[in-house]
Coordinates of C-alpha atoms and ligand atoms in Angstrom, one line a residue:
M113 CA -6.1 -20.0 -24.6
T114 CA -7.5 -16.5 -23.9
D115 CA -6.6 -13.3 -25.8
T116 CA -4.5 -12.1 -22.9
N117 CA -2.2 -15.1 -23.2
A118 CA -2.0 -14.8 -27.0
Q119 CA -0.8 -11.2 -26.8
D120 CA 1.6 -11.9 -24.0
R121 CA -0.1 -9.1 -22.1
V122 CA 0.5 -9.4 -18.4
V123 CA -2.4 -8.5 -16.3
I124 CA -1.6 -6.3 -13.3
F125 CA -3.6 -7.1 -10.2
D126 CA -3.0 -4.6 -7.4
T127 CA -3.6 -5.6 -3.8
T128 CA -2.3 -2.5 -2.0
L129 CA -5.8 -2.0 -0.5
R130 CA -6.1 -5.6 0.7
D131 CA -2.8 -7.4 1.2
G132 CA -0.9 -4.1 1.6
E133 CA -3.4 -2.6 4.0
Q134 CA -3.2 -5.7 6.1
S135 CA 0.3 -4.7 7.1
P136 CA 0.1 -3.8 10.8
G137 CA -0.1 0.0 11.1
A138 CA -0.9 0.6 7.4
T139 CA -4.6 1.1 7.9
M140 CA -6.1 3.7 5.6
T141 CA -9.2 5.8 6.0
H142 CA -12.2 5.3 3.7
D143 CA -11.4 8.4 1.7
E144 CA -7.7 7.5 1.4
K145 CA -8.7 4.1 0.0
L146 CA -11.0 5.7 -2.5
E147 CA -8.3 8.1 -3.6
I148 CA -5.7 5.4 -4.0
A149 CA -8.2 3.2 -6.0
Q150 CA -8.9 6.1 -8.4
M151 CA -5.2 6.6 -8.9
L152 CA -4.7 2.9 -9.6
D153 CA -7.6 3.0 -12.0
E154 CA -6.2 6.0 -13.8
M155 CA -2.7 4.5 -14.1
G156 CA -4.1 1.5 -15.9
V157 CA -4.2 -1.2 -13.2
D158 CA -6.3 -4.1 -14.7
I159 CA -7.6 -5.4 -11.4
I160 CA -7.9 -3.7 -8.0
E161 CA -8.3 -6.0 -5.0
A162 CA -10.2 -3.4 -3.0
G163 CA -10.5 -5.2 0.3
F164 CA -12.0 -8.1 2.3
P165 CA -15.7 -7.2 2.6
I166 CA -16.6 -9.6 5.5
A167 CA -13.7 -8.3 7.6
S168 CA -15.6 -5.2 8.8
E169 CA -18.3 -2.8 7.9
G170 CA -15.5 -0.3 6.9
D171 CA -14.0 -2.8 4.5
F172 CA -17.3 -3.6 3.0
E173 CA -18.1 0.1 2.5
A174 CA -14.7 0.8 1.0
V175 CA -15.0 -2.1 -1.6
R176 CA -18.6 -1.0 -2.4
D177 CA -17.7 2.6 -2.9
I178 CA -14.5 1.8 -4.9
A179 CA -16.6 -0.4 -7.1
D180 CA -18.9 2.6 -7.6
V181 CA -16.3 5.3 -8.4
T182 CA -13.7 3.5 -10.5
K183 CA -14.1 3.5 -14.3
S184 CA -11.9 0.9 -16.0
S185 CA -10.4 -1.5 -13.6
V186 CA -12.0 -4.8 -12.5
I187 CA -12.9 -4.5 -8.9
C188 CA -12.2 -7.6 -6.8
G189 CA -13.0 -8.5 -3.2
L190 CA -11.5 -11.3 -1.1
A191 CA -13.6 -14.1 0.5
R192 CA -12.7 -17.1 2.6
A193 CA -14.1 -20.5 1.6
N194 CA -17.6 -20.1 2.9
F195 CA -20.9 -18.9 1.5
K196 CA -21.3 -16.1 4.0
D197 CA -17.9 -14.5 3.0
I198 CA -18.6 -15.0 -0.7
D199 CA -22.1 -13.5 -0.5
R200 CA -20.8 -10.5 1.4
C201 CA -18.0 -10.0 -1.1
W202 CA -20.5 -10.2 -4.0
E203 CA -22.7 -7.6 -2.3
A204 CA -19.8 -5.2 -2.3
V205 CA -18.2 -5.9 -5.7
R206 CA -21.4 -6.1 -7.7
H207 CA -21.5 -2.3 -7.8
S208 CA -18.6 -2.4 -10.3
E209 CA -19.2 -2.8 -14.0
R210 CA -16.5 -5.4 -13.9
P211 CA -16.7 -7.3 -10.6
R212 CA -14.6 -10.2 -9.5
I213 CA -14.9 -12.6 -6.5
H214 CA -11.6 -13.9 -5.1
T215 CA -12.0 -16.9 -2.8
F216 CA -9.2 -18.9 -1.2
I217 CA -8.4 -21.7 1.2
G218 CA -5.0 -22.9 2.6
T219 CA -4.1 -26.1 0.9
S220 CA -0.6 -27.0 2.3
P221 CA -0.4 -29.6 5.1
L222 CA 0.1 -26.9 7.7
H223 CA -2.9 -24.9 6.5
R224 CA -5.1 -27.9 6.0
A225 CA -4.6 -28.8 9.7
I226 CA -6.2 -25.5 10.8
P227 CA -9.8 -26.1 9.8
N228 CA -9.0 -29.8 10.4
L229 CA -10.3 -30.9 7.0
T230 CA -9.1 -34.1 5.2
M231 CA -7.9 -33.7 1.7
D232 CA -11.2 -35.0 0.4
E233 CA -13.2 -32.8 2.6
M234 CA -11.2 -29.8 1.5
A235 CA -11.6 -30.8 -2.2
D236 CA -15.4 -30.8 -1.7
K237 CA -15.3 -27.4 0.0
I238 CA -13.4 -26.0 -2.9
H239 CA -15.9 -27.3 -5.4
E240 CA -18.9 -26.0 -3.4
T241 CA -17.5 -22.5 -2.7
V242 CA -16.1 -21.9 -6.2
S243 CA -19.3 -23.1 -7.8
H244 CA -21.3 -20.8 -5.4
A245 CA -19.1 -17.8 -6.4
R246 CA -19.4 -18.6 -10.1
N247 CA -23.2 -18.7 -9.7
L248 CA -23.0 -15.1 -8.5
C249 CA -20.3 -13.7 -10.8
D250 CA -18.8 -14.6 -14.1
N251 CA -15.3 -13.6 -13.0
V252 CA -14.0 -15.8 -10.2
Q253 CA -10.5 -16.1 -8.9
W254 CA -9.4 -19.0 -6.7
S255 CA -6.2 -19.2 -4.6
P256 CA -4.7 -22.3 -2.9
M257 CA -3.1 -20.3 0.0
D258 CA 0.5 -21.5 0.7
A259 CA 0.5 -23.1 -2.8
T260 CA 4.3 -23.2 -2.9
R261 CA 4.3 -25.6 0.2
T262 CA 1.5 -27.7 -1.0
E263 CA 2.1 -31.3 -2.3
H264 CA 2.2 -31.1 -6.1
D265 CA -0.4 -33.9 -6.7
Y266 CA -2.8 -32.3 -4.3
L267 CA -2.2 -28.8 -5.8
C268 CA -3.0 -30.2 -9.3
R269 CA -6.1 -31.9 -8.0
T270 CA -7.4 -28.8 -6.2
V271 CA -6.6 -26.5 -9.2
E272 CA -8.5 -28.9 -11.5
I273 CA -11.5 -28.9 -9.2
A274 CA -11.5 -25.1 -9.0
I275 CA -11.3 -24.8 -12.8
K276 CA -14.2 -27.3 -13.3
A277 CA -16.2 -25.4 -10.7
G278 CA -15.9 -22.2 -12.8
A279 CA -12.8 -20.3 -11.7
T280 CA -11.5 -18.1 -14.5
T281 CA -8.2 -17.2 -12.8
I282 CA -6.1 -19.4 -10.6
N283 CA -3.7 -17.6 -8.3
I284 CA -0.6 -19.4 -7.0
P285 CA 0.4 -17.7 -3.7
D286 CA 3.8 -17.9 -2.2
T287 CA 2.2 -16.9 1.1
V288 CA 5.3 -17.0 3.2
G289 CA 7.8 -15.9 0.6
Y290 CA 9.5 -19.3 0.6
T291 CA 10.0 -20.1 -3.1
A292 CA 12.9 -19.2 -5.4
P293 CA 12.8 -18.2 -9.1
R294 CA 13.5 -21.6 -10.7
E295 CA 10.9 -23.3 -8.4
S296 CA 8.4 -20.6 -9.0
A297 CA 8.7 -21.1 -12.8
D298 CA 8.6 -24.9 -12.5
L299 CA 5.4 -24.8 -10.5
I300 CA 3.5 -22.8 -13.1
R301 CA 4.9 -25.0 -15.9
M302 CA 3.9 -28.1 -14.0
L303 CA 0.3 -26.8 -13.5
L304 CA 0.0 -25.8 -17.2
E305 CA 1.2 -29.3 -18.2
R306 CA -0.6 -31.5 -15.8
V307 CA -4.0 -29.8 -15.1
P308 CA -6.8 -30.5 -17.5
G309 CA -8.3 -27.1 -18.6
A310 CA -5.3 -25.1 -17.5
D311 CA -5.0 -23.6 -20.9
E312 CA -8.5 -22.1 -20.6
I313 CA -7.8 -20.0 -17.6
I314 CA -5.2 -17.4 -16.5
F315 CA -2.6 -18.3 -13.9
A316 CA -1.6 -15.6 -11.5
T317 CA 1.5 -15.3 -9.3
H318 CA 1.3 -13.8 -5.8
C319 CA 4.6 -13.5 -4.1
H320 CA 5.8 -12.3 -0.7
N321 CA 9.2 -10.8 -0.2
D322 CA 10.5 -12.6 2.9
L323 CA 13.7 -13.7 1.2
G324 CA 13.9 -10.6 -1.0
M325 CA 12.9 -12.6 -4.1
A326 CA 9.3 -11.6 -4.7
T327 CA 9.9 -9.7 -7.9
A328 CA 12.3 -12.3 -9.3
N329 CA 9.8 -15.1 -8.4
S330 CA 7.0 -13.3 -10.1
L331 CA 9.0 -12.6 -13.3
A332 CA 10.1 -16.3 -13.4
A333 CA 6.4 -17.3 -13.1
V334 CA 5.5 -15.0 -16.0
E335 CA 8.3 -16.5 -18.2
A336 CA 6.8 -19.9 -17.4
G337 CA 3.3 -18.9 -18.4
A338 CA 1.6 -16.9 -15.6
R339 CA -0.2 -14.0 -17.1
Q340 CA -1.4 -12.1 -14.0
V341 CA 1.0 -10.6 -11.5
E342 CA -0.3 -9.7 -8.0
C343 CA 1.5 -6.8 -6.5
T344 CA 1.3 -3.7 -4.3
I345 CA 2.6 -0.1 -4.6
N346 CA 6.0 0.2 -2.9
G347 CA 5.8 -3.5 -2.1
L348 CA 3.6 -2.6 0.8
G349 CA 2.4 -5.7 2.7
E350 CA 2.7 -7.8 5.8
R351 CA 6.2 -8.7 7.0
A352 CA 8.7 -8.0 4.2
G353 CA 5.8 -7.1 1.9
N354 CA 4.5 -8.2 -1.5
T355 CA 5.9 -8.0 -5.0
A356 CA 6.3 -4.3 -5.8
L357 CA 4.1 -3.2 -8.8
E358 CA 6.7 -0.6 -9.9
E359 CA 9.5 -3.2 -10.1
I360 CA 7.4 -5.6 -12.2
V361 CA 6.2 -3.0 -14.6
M362 CA 9.5 -1.3 -15.1
A363 CA 11.4 -4.6 -15.4
L364 CA 9.0 -5.7 -18.2
K365 CA 9.4 -2.3 -19.8
V366 CA 13.2 -1.9 -19.5
R367 CA 14.1 -5.5 -20.3
N368 CA 11.4 -6.1 -23.0
D369 CA 14.2 -7.5 -25.1
I370 CA 14.4 -10.6 -22.9
M371 CA 11.0 -10.5 -21.4
P372 CA 8.6 -9.6 -24.2
Y373 CA 5.5 -8.9 -22.2
T374 CA 3.4 -5.8 -22.0
T375 CA 1.3 -4.2 -19.3
G376 CA -1.4 -1.5 -19.5
I377 CA 0.3 0.7 -16.9
D378 CA 1.1 4.4 -17.5
T379 CA 4.5 4.3 -15.9
R380 CA 4.6 8.1 -15.6
K381 CA 2.1 7.8 -12.8
I382 CA 4.3 5.6 -10.6
M383 CA 6.0 8.3 -8.5
N384 CA 2.9 10.1 -7.5
I385 CA 1.0 7.0 -6.4
S386 CA 4.1 5.7 -4.6
R387 CA 4.3 9.0 -2.6
R388 CA 0.6 8.9 -1.9
V389 CA 0.7 5.3 -0.7
A390 CA 3.7 6.1 1.5
D391 CA 1.8 9.1 3.0
V392 CA -1.5 7.4 3.7
S393 CA 0.0 4.1 5.0
G394 CA 2.7 5.8 7.1
F395 CA 5.2 3.4 5.5
A396 CA 8.0 5.5 4.2
V397 CA 9.9 4.3 1.1
Q398 CA 13.4 3.3 1.9
F399 CA 15.9 5.6 0.2
N400 CA 17.6 2.9 -1.9
K401 CA 14.3 1.2 -2.9
A402 CA 14.3 0.3 -6.6
I403 CA 12.4 2.6 -8.9
V404 CA 10.7 4.8 -6.3
G405 CA 13.4 5.4 -3.6
K406 CA 14.8 8.9 -3.2
N407 CA 18.2 7.7 -4.3
A408 CA 17.0 5.6 -7.3
F409 CA 18.0 8.3 -9.7
A410 CA 20.5 10.2 -7.7
H411 CA 24.1 10.2 -8.8
E412 CA 26.4 11.4 -6.1
S413 CA 29.9 10.3 -7.0
G414 CA 32.0 12.5 -9.1
I415 CA 32.6 9.7 -11.7
H416 CA 28.9 9.0 -12.0
Q417 CA 28.0 12.7 -12.3
D418 CA 30.6 13.3 -15.0
G419 CA 29.4 10.2 -16.9
M420 CA 25.8 11.3 -16.5
L421 CA 26.5 14.8 -17.9
K422 CA 28.2 13.3 -20.9
N423 CA 25.4 10.8 -21.6
P424 CA 22.7 9.8 -19.1
Q425 CA 22.6 6.3 -20.5
N426 CA 26.1 5.7 -19.0
F427 CA 24.5 5.2 -15.6
E428 CA 20.7 5.2 -16.1
I429 CA 18.8 2.3 -17.6
M430 CA 15.5 4.3 -17.5
R431 CA 14.7 7.9 -17.6
P432 CA 13.4 9.6 -14.4
E433 CA 10.5 11.0 -16.5
D434 CA 9.4 7.4 -17.4
V435 CA 8.4 6.9 -13.8
G436 CA 7.0 10.4 -13.4
L437 CA 9.9 12.1 -11.7
S438 CA 10.0 15.6 -13.0
A439 CA 13.4 16.2 -14.8
T440 CA 13.7 19.6 -13.2
N441 CA 13.4 20.2 -9.5
L442 CA 12.3 23.8 -9.9
V443 CA 13.1 25.5 -6.6
M444 CA 10.3 27.6 -5.2
G445 CA 10.8 30.5 -2.7
K446 CA 9.0 33.2 -0.9
H447 CA 8.6 35.3 -4.1
S448 CA 6.8 32.4 -5.9
G449 CA 3.2 33.2 -6.6
R450 CA 0.0 31.2 -6.4
A451 CA 0.0 30.3 -10.1
A452 CA 3.5 28.9 -9.8
L453 CA 2.5 26.9 -6.7
R454 CA -0.6 25.5 -8.5
A455 CA 1.5 24.5 -11.5
K456 CA 4.2 22.9 -9.4
L457 CA 1.6 20.9 -7.3
H458 CA -0.1 19.8 -10.5
D459 CA 3.3 18.4 -11.7
L460 CA 3.6 16.6 -8.4
G461 CA 0.1 15.0 -8.8
Y462 CA -2.0 17.3 -6.6
D463 CA -4.8 19.1 -8.3
L464 CA -6.3 21.6 -5.8
G465 CA -9.5 23.5 -5.8
D466 CA -9.3 27.3 -5.2
N467 CA -10.1 27.0 -1.4
Q468 CA -7.6 24.3 -0.9
L469 CA -5.0 26.2 -2.8
K470 CA -5.6 29.2 -0.7
D471 CA -4.9 27.2 2.5
V472 CA -1.8 25.5 1.1
F473 CA -0.5 28.8 -0.2
V474 CA -0.6 30.2 3.3
R475 CA 1.3 27.2 4.6
F476 CA 3.8 27.5 1.7
K477 CA 4.5 31.1 2.5
A478 CA 5.1 30.3 6.1
L479 CA 7.5 27.6 5.1
A480 CA 9.3 29.8 2.6
D481 CA 9.8 32.4 5.3
R482 CA 11.6 29.8 7.4
K483 CA 13.4 28.1 4.5
K484 CA 15.1 29.9 1.7
E485 CA 14.5 27.3 -0.9
V486 CA 11.4 25.1 -1.1
Y487 CA 12.0 21.8 -3.0
D488 CA 9.5 19.3 -4.5
D489 CA 9.9 17.1 -1.4
D490 CA 9.1 20.1 0.9
L491 CA 5.9 20.6 -1.0
I492 CA 5.0 16.9 -0.8
A493 CA 5.6 17.0 2.9
L494 CA 3.5 20.1 3.2
M495 CA 0.6 18.4 1.3
R496 CA 0.9 15.4 3.5
D497 CA 0.6 17.5 6.6
A498 CA -2.4 19.4 5.2
G499 CA -4.1 16.0 4.5
S500 CA -3.5 14.5 7.9
E501 CA -4.9 17.6 9.7
E502 CA -8.0 17.3 7.6
A503 CA -8.4 13.7 8.6
S504 CA -9.4 14.2 12.2
E505 CA -8.9 17.0 14.6
H506 CA -9.9 15.8 18.1
L507 CA -6.4 16.8 19.3
K508 CA -4.3 19.7 18.0
V509 CA -1.0 21.1 19.0
K510 CA -1.4 24.8 19.6
F511 CA 1.8 25.9 21.3
L512 CA 5.1 24.2 22.1
R513 CA 8.3 25.4 23.7
V514 CA 11.0 23.1 24.8
I515 CA 14.1 23.6 26.8
C516 CA 16.9 21.3 25.8
G517 CA 20.7 21.1 25.9
T518 CA 23.5 19.6 28.0
Q519 CA 21.8 20.5 31.3
A520 CA 19.1 18.0 32.3
P521 CA 16.2 17.9 32.8
Q522 CA 14.8 18.8 29.4
S523 CA 11.2 20.1 29.6
A524 CA 8.3 21.0 27.3
D525 CA 5.5 23.6 27.7
L526 CA 2.6 22.5 25.6
T527 CA -0.8 23.9 24.8
M528 CA -3.0 21.3 23.2
T529 CA -6.6 21.6 22.1
V530 CA -8.8 18.6 23.0
D531 CA -12.2 18.8 21.2
G532 CA -12.0 22.5 21.0
V533 CA -10.8 23.2 24.6
D534 CA -7.3 24.4 25.3
H535 CA -5.1 22.6 27.9
M536 CA -1.7 23.7 29.1
V537 CA 1.0 21.6 30.8
S538 CA 4.7 21.5 31.5
A539 CA 6.4 18.1 31.5
M540 CA 10.0 16.8 31.8
G541 CA 11.7 14.0 30.0
D542 CA 14.8 12.4 28.9
G543 CA 15.4 14.8 26.0
P544 CA 13.1 17.3 24.3
V545 CA 11.0 14.7 22.3
D546 CA 10.5 12.5 25.4
A547 CA 9.4 15.7 27.4
T548 CA 7.0 16.6 24.6
F549 CA 5.5 13.2 24.5
N550 CA 5.1 13.2 28.3
A551 CA 3.3 16.5 28.0
V552 CA 0.9 15.1 25.4
K553 CA 0.3 12.1 27.6
E554 CA -0.5 14.3 30.6
I555 CA -3.1 16.2 28.6
F556 CA -4.5 13.1 26.9
P557 CA -3.8 10.1 29.1
H558 CA -3.8 6.8 27.2
N559 CA -2.2 3.3 27.2
A560 CA -0.9 3.2 23.7
Q561 CA 2.6 1.9 23.4
L562 CA 5.1 3.7 21.1
K563 CA 6.2 1.1 18.5
L564 CA 8.1 3.3 16.1
Y565 CA 9.6 6.8 16.1
Q566 CA 11.4 7.7 12.9
V567 CA 12.9 11.0 11.7
H568 CA 13.8 11.7 8.1
A569 CA 15.3 14.9 6.7
V570 CA 13.1 15.9 3.7
T571 CA 15.9 17.8 1.9
R572 CA 19.4 18.8 2.5
G573 CA 20.8 21.5 4.8
T574 CA 20.3 22.4 8.4
D575 CA 17.1 24.3 7.6
A576 CA 15.6 21.1 6.1
Q577 CA 12.2 20.0 7.2
A578 CA 12.1 16.8 9.2
T579 CA 9.4 14.2 8.5
V580 CA 8.5 12.3 11.7
T581 CA 6.6 9.0 11.7
V582 CA 5.1 7.7 15.0
R583 CA 3.5 4.3 15.3
L584 CA 1.4 3.4 18.3
E585 CA -0.3 0.3 19.5
E586 CA -3.3 0.0 21.8
D587 CA -5.2 -3.3 22.4
G588 CA -4.0 -4.7 19.1
R589 CA -4.9 -1.6 17.1
I590 CA -1.9 -0.1 15.3
V591 CA -2.0 3.4 14.0
T592 CA 0.6 5.6 12.3
G593 CA 0.9 9.4 12.3
Q594 CA 3.3 11.6 10.3
S595 CA 4.2 15.3 10.2
A596 CA 6.8 17.6 8.8
D597 CA 8.3 20.8 10.1
T598 CA 11.6 22.6 10.0
D599 CA 11.6 22.0 13.8
T600 CA 12.1 18.3 14.5
V601 CA 10.4 18.5 18.0
V602 CA 7.3 20.3 16.6
A603 CA 7.1 17.6 13.8
S604 CA 7.4 14.9 16.5
A605 CA 4.6 16.4 18.6
K606 CA 2.3 16.7 15.6
A607 CA 3.1 13.2 14.4
Y608 CA 2.3 11.8 17.8
V609 CA -0.9 13.8 17.9
A610 CA -1.8 12.6 14.4
A611 CA -1.4 9.0 15.5
L612 CA -3.6 9.6 18.6
N613 CA -6.3 11.2 16.4
R614 CA -6.3 8.1 14.2
L615 CA -6.4 5.9 17.4
I616 CA -9.5 7.9 18.6
V617 CA -11.2 7.2 15.3
R618 CA -10.3 3.5 15.5
R619 CA -11.6 3.3 19.1
Q620 CA -14.9 4.8 18.0
K621 CA -15.2 2.2 15.3
T622 CA -14.4 -0.7 17.6
G623 CA -16.8 -3.5 17.1
T624 CA -17.6 -2.6 13.5
D625 CA -14.1 -1.9 12.1
Q626 CA -11.7 -4.4 13.6
K627 CA -9.4 -6.4 11.5
E628 CA -8.9 -9.3 13.9
I629 CA -10.6 -11.6 11.4
D630 CA -8.7 -14.9 11.0
Y631 CA -7.6 -15.6 7.4
R632 CA -7.4 -19.3 8.3
D633 CA -10.9 -19.6 9.7
V634 CA -12.6 -21.1 6.8
V635 CA -16.0 -21.8 8.2
S636 CA -16.5 -18.6 10.3
Ligands
KIV1425 O1 -0.5 -14.5 0.5 C1 -1.6 -15.1 0.3 O2 -1.6 -16.3 0.3 C2 -2.8 -14.3 0.2 C3 -4.0 -15.0 -0.2 C4 -5.2 -14.6 0.6 C5 -4.2 -14.9 -1.7 O3 -2.7 -13.1 0.2
ZN1426 ZN1 -0.6 -12.4 0.2

């Protein structure tokens, strides 16, 4: 048994940048991935799965650069069960002081049928590929994809082969979110009991949330002996997502009385990274999401508020400070100075250089002129906007005036800059947002389909900023743009244009940065 097992220390393996980013529309830029990786490293994540190096040149570069810049975390890359994938993965992760290769193959009957391998042929492939990975790297993780729907005898056989071939971590994925807590625990227990050498390696649990049980299934696996939990910030991931890191870490902290396992995570960094992942992925956190939702610590009802004032423990099982929510929501306004803004942004996790602060201060003053009180969430929205404008500026909204009301047709006059040249149009539509989007389309014709249009009020009151999210799809590429403004139509125009800017970047990278790689294609 390893030290990790002996201490009942649970290893946190974060896959936000691999499984999370795989979520359609959640694509992050290179710099965003680096920033998130550094935040994960600083918060004490043990292993960062930084990407799938063979998937694209962009993925390769991201994994390589993350391996270069991170200080403490193990940096892991994903590879299918073939030498080409594994070699490429090693090329990227070897830049880390602590590299890991993670290779996998689908072992369930359904997944075996895809590469059309017999059980024996697949067993040989597992031996070959894990041995190859182990020849390159001391730290090798192997996953039988769709493990929870794999016959138990075959699962035990393949896990034994992988251990003998040199795997140091065996991950048991619930790829389609099918298992339930008791079954999840029984599976780990069975593997520990039946597989020779199982006590020499770490078992990991990797759950998807299709039935809303990912966290419960992961915790059940830990109680049965798994000592690595694979998870993502905000539970980001394909379909209903992956196990949420913040839920696992806080559950183990708050209920340490019944689950006596520790992690190395600095929980006070949870809120900032949650916000940042929501920003860069374009996947807003639902208001009632456990731990990081806007309402997770809000007590609206009179009875709750009264109880909270008497003793916060009446209704709170953890303190907001423990997850990095500042206890005071110090309101800023137009008289607040630069030093106060810098201090406030620092509390919210943004450390700005002088030039950046100068730019943000101008935006803050403009916002404070329109809005009497500027709350934390307003500042976060402001930072998000500043970031997305920096990302790419092929298209820019310069002027917008809409006519709306009970009398149709609604119309929009728009001036938009395309690669530095101003274009002006007037367009009509079914409502002001539709008219605005039609105007954008007239200036910048495209075939992208609108997949999502979402508006959230950042704070309360009729002067609240609106955060708008726009998701577009063109030829299988999915991009998301976000923007905030006290004017919902302006925020909509900017979010639409932010998505188009991302699409332009994706178009330029077509051929080298496509994600259409098939996970099930073993022999590529
Ligand atoms: O869900 C899954 O099976 C995966 C594997 C690639 C580990 O993400
Ligand atoms: Zn997964």
